[in-house]
PDB file of C-alpha atoms in Angstrom:
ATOM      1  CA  UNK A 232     -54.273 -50.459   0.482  1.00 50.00           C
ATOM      2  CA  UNK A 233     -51.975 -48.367  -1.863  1.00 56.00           C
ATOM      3  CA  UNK A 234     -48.852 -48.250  -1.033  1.00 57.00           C
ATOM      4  CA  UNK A 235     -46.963 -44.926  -0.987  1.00 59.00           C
ATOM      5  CA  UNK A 236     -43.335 -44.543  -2.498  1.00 56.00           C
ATOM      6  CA  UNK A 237     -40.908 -44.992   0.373  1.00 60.00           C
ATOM      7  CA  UNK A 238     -38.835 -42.133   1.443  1.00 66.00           C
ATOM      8  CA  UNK A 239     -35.789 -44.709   1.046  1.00 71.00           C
ATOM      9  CA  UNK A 240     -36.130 -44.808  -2.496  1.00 68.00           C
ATOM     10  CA  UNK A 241     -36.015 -41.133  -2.943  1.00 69.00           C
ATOM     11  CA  UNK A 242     -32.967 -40.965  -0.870  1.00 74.00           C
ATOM     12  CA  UNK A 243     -31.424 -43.555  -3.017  1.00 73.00           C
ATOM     13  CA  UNK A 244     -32.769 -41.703  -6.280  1.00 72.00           C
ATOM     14  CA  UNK A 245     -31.053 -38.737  -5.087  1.00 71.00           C
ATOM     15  CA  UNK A 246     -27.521 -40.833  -3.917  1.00 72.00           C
ATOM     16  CA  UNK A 247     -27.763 -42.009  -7.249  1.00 76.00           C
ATOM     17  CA  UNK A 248     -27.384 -38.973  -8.758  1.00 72.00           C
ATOM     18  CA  UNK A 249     -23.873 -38.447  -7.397  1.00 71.00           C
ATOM     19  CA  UNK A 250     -22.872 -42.080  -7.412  1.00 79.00           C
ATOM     20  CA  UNK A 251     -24.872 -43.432 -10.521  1.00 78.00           C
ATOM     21  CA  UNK A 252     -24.615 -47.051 -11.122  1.00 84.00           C
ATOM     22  CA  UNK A 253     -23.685 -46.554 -14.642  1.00 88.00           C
ATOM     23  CA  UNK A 254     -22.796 -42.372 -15.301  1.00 87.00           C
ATOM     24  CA  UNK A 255     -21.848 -42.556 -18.563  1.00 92.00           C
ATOM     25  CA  UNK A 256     -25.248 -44.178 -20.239  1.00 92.00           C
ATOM     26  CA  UNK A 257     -27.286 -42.269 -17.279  1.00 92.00           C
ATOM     27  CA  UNK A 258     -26.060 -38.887 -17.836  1.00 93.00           C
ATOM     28  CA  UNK A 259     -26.149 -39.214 -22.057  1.00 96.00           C
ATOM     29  CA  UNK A 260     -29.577 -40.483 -21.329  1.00 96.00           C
ATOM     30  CA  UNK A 261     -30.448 -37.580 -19.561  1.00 96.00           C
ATOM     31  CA  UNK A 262     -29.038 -35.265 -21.810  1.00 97.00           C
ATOM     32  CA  UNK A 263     -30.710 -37.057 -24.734  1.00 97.00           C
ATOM     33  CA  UNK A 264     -34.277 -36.310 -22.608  1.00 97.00           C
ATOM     34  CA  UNK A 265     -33.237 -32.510 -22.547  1.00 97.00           C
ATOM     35  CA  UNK A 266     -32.460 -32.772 -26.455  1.00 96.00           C
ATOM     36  CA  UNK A 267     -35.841 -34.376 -27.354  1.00 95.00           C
ATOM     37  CA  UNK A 268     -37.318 -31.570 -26.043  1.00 95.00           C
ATOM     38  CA  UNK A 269     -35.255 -29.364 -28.272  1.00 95.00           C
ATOM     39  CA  UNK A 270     -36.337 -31.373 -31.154  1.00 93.00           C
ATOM     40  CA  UNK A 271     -39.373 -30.848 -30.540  1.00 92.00           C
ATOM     41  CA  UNK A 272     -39.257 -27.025 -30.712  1.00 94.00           C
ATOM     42  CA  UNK A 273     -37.076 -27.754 -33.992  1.00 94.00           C
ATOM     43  CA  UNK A 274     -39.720 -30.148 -35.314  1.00 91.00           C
ATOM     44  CA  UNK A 275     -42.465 -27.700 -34.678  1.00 91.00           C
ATOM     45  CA  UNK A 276     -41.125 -24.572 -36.146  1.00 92.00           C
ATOM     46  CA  UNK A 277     -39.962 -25.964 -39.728  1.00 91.00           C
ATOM     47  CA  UNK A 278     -43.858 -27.081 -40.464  1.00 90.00           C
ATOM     48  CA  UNK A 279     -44.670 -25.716 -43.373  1.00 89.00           C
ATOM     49  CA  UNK A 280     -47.471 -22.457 -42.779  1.00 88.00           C
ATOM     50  CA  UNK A 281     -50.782 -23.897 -42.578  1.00 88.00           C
ATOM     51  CA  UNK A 282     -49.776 -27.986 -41.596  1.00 89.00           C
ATOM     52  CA  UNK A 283     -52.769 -29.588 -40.298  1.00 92.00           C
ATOM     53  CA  UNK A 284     -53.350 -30.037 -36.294  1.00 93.00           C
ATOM     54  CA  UNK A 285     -52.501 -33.545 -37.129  1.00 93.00           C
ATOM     55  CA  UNK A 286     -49.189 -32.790 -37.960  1.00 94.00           C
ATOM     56  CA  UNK A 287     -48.320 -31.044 -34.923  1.00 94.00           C
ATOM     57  CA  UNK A 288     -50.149 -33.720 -32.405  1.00 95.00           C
ATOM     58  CA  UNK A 289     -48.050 -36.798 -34.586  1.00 96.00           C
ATOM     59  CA  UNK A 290     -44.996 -34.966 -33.847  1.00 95.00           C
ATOM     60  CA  UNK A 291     -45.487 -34.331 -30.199  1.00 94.00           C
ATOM     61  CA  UNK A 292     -46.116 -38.023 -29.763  1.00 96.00           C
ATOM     62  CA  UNK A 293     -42.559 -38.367 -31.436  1.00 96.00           C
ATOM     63  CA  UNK A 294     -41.316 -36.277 -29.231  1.00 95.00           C
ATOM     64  CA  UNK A 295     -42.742 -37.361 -25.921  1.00 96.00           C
ATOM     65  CA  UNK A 296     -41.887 -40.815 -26.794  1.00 97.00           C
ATOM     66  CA  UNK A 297     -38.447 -39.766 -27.215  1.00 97.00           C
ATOM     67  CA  UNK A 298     -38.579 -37.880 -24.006  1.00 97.00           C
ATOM     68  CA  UNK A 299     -40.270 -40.852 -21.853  1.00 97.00           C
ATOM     69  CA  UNK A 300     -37.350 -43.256 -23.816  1.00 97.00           C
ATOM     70  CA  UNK A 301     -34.264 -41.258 -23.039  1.00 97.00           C
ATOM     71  CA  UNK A 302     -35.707 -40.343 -19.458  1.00 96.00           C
ATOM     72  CA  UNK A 303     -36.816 -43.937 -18.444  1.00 96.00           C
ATOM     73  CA  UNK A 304     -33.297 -44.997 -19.407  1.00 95.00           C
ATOM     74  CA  UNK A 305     -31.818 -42.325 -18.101  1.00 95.00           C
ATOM     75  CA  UNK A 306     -33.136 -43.441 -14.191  1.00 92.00           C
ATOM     76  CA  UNK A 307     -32.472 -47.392 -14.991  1.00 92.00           C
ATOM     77  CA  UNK A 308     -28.834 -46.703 -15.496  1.00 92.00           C
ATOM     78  CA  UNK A 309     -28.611 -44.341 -12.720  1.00 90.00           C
ATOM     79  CA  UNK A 310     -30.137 -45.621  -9.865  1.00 85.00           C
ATOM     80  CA  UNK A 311     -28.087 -47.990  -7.131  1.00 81.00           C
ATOM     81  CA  UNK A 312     -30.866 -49.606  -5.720  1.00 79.00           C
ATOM     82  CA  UNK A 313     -32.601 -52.763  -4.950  1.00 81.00           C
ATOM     83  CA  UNK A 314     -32.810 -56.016  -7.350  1.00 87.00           C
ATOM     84  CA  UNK A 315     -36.730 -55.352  -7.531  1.00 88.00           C
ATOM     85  CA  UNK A 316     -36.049 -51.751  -8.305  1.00 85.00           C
ATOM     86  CA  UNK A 317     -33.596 -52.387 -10.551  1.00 88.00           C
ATOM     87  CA  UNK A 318     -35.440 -54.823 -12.920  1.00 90.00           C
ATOM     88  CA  UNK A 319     -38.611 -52.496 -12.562  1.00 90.00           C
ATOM     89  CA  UNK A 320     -36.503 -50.257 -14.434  1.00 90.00           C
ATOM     90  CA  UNK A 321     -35.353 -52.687 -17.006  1.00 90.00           C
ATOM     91  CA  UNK A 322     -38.541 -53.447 -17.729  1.00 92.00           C
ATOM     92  CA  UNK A 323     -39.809 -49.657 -18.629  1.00 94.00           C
ATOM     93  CA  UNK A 324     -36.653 -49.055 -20.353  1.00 93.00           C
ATOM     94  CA  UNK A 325     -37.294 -52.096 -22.595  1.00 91.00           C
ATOM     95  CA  UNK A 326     -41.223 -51.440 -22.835  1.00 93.00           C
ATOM     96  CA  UNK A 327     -40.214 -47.940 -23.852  1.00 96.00           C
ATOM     97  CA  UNK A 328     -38.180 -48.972 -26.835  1.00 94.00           C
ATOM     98  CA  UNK A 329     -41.387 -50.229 -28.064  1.00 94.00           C
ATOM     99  CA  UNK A 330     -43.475 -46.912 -27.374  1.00 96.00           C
ATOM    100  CA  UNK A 331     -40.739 -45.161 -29.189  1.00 97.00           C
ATOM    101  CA  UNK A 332     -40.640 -47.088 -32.286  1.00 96.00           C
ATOM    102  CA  UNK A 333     -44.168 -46.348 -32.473  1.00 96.00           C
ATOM    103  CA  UNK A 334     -43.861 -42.801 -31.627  1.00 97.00           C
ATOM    104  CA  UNK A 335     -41.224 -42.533 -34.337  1.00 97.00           C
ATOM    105  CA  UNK A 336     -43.393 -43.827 -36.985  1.00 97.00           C
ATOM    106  CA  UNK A 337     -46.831 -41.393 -35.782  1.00 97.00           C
ATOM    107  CA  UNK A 338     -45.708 -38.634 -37.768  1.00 96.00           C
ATOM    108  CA  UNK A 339     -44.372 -40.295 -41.003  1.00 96.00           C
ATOM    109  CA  UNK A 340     -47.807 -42.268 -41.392  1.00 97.00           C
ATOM    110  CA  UNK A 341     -50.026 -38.916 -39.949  1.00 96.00           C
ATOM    111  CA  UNK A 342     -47.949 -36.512 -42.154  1.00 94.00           C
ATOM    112  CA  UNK A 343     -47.597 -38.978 -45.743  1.00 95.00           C
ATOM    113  CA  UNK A 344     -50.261 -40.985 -45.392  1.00 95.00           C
ATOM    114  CA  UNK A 345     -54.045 -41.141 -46.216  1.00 94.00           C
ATOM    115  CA  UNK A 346     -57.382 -42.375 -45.174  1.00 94.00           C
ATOM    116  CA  UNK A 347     -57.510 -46.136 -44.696  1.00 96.00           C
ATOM    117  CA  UNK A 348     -53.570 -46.358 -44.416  1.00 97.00           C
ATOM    118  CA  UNK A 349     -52.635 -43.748 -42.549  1.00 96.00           C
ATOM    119  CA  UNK A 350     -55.564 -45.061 -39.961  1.00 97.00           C
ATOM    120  CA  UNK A 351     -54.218 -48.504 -40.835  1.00 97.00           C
ATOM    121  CA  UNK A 352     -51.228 -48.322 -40.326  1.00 97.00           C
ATOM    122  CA  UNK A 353     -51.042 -46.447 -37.084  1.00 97.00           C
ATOM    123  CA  UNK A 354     -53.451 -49.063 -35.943  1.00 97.00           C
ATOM    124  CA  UNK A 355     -50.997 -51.989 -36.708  1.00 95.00           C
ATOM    125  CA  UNK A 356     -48.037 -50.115 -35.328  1.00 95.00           C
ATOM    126  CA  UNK A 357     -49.374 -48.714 -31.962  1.00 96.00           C
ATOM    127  CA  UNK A 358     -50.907 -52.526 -31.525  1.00 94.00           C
ATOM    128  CA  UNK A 359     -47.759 -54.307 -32.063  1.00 92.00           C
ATOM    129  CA  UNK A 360     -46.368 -51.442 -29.575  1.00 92.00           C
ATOM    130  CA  UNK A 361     -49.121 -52.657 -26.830  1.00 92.00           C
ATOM    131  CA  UNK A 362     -47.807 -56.461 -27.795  1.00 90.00           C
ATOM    132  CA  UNK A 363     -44.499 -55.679 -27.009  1.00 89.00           C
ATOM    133  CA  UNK A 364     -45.097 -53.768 -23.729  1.00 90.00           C
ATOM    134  CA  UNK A 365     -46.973 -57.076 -22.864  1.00 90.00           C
ATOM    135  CA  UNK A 366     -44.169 -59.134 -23.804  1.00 88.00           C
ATOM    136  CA  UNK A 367     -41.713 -57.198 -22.102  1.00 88.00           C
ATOM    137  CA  UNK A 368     -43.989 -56.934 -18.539  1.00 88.00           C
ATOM    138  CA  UNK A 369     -44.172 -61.170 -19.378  1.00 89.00           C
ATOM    139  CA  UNK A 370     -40.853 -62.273 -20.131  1.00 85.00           C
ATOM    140  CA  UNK A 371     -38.123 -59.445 -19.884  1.00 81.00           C
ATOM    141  CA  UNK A 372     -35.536 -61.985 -19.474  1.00 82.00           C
ATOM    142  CA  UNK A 373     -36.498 -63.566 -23.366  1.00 81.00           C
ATOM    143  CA  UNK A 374     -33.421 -64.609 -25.203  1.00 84.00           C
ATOM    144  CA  UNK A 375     -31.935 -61.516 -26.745  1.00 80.00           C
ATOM    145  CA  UNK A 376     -32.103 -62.451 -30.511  1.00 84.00           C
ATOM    146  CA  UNK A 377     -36.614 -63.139 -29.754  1.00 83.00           C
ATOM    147  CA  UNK A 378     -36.089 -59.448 -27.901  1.00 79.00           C
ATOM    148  CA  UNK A 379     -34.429 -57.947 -31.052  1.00 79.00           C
ATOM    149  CA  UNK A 380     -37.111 -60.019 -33.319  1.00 80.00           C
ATOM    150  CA  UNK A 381     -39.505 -58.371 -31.381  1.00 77.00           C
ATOM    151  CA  UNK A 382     -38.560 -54.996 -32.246  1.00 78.00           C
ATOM    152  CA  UNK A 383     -38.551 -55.680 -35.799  1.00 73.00           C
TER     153      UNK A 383
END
């Protein structure tokens, strides 16, 4: 049986919001969400006339992953909550590091690339994403120099 969301939580999400459990990274988080959308519109408008579909799709992905990033983090410093909830949260915010990366590198590889590389390449990048969002759901509490390897 599914299990809905319990109301509980979105008390507590909303509690959070006026006594976050860390304001200062939670609210720069959130503002850093707000600005990835602004990028976005930023990105978008200084393509060159006649850019490709490509290039627009590879820089939405940049953007979104920013957006998902900043947001994720945004809620795992903010809400006061259970243990479980808590390192739930971790574990996006540290999966989403990964999705970013790869969302960063979409548009240089869609936009400068070619062919077998630019297919390549996105291949090897959004894969070793999917590795790291495995490694992360594994074994978020990994020794913090294997965590920074891993983002390498």
């Amino acid at each position: 049986m599914k299990q809905k969301p319990s109301r509980n939580l979105w008390r507590e999400i909303l509690h959070s919001f006026a006594r976050p459990r860390e304001a200062f990274s939670s609210y720069s988080h959130f503002a850093g969400a707000i600005l990835s959308i602004l990028a976005l519109i930023a990105l978008l408008l200084r393509l060159p006339e006649g850019s490709k579909p490509g290039a627009y799709i590879s820089l939405a992905v940049f953007a979104v992953s920013m957006f998902l990033l900043y947001t994720t983090s945004g809620f795992y410093h903010l809400i006061v909550s259970s243990q479980k909830v808590i390192e739930a949260l971790r574990r996006l915010d540290h999966i989403m590091i990964y999705m970013l990366i790869a969302g960063t590198c979409t548009p240089v590889c869609v936009i400068f690339l070619s062919g077998g590389w630019r297919w390549g390449m996105l291949a090897a990048i959004w894969s070793l994403a999917a590795a790291g969002l495995v490694f992360k759901l594994l074994w978020i509490s990994a020794p913090r120099w294997l965590s920074t390897l891993s983002y390498v």
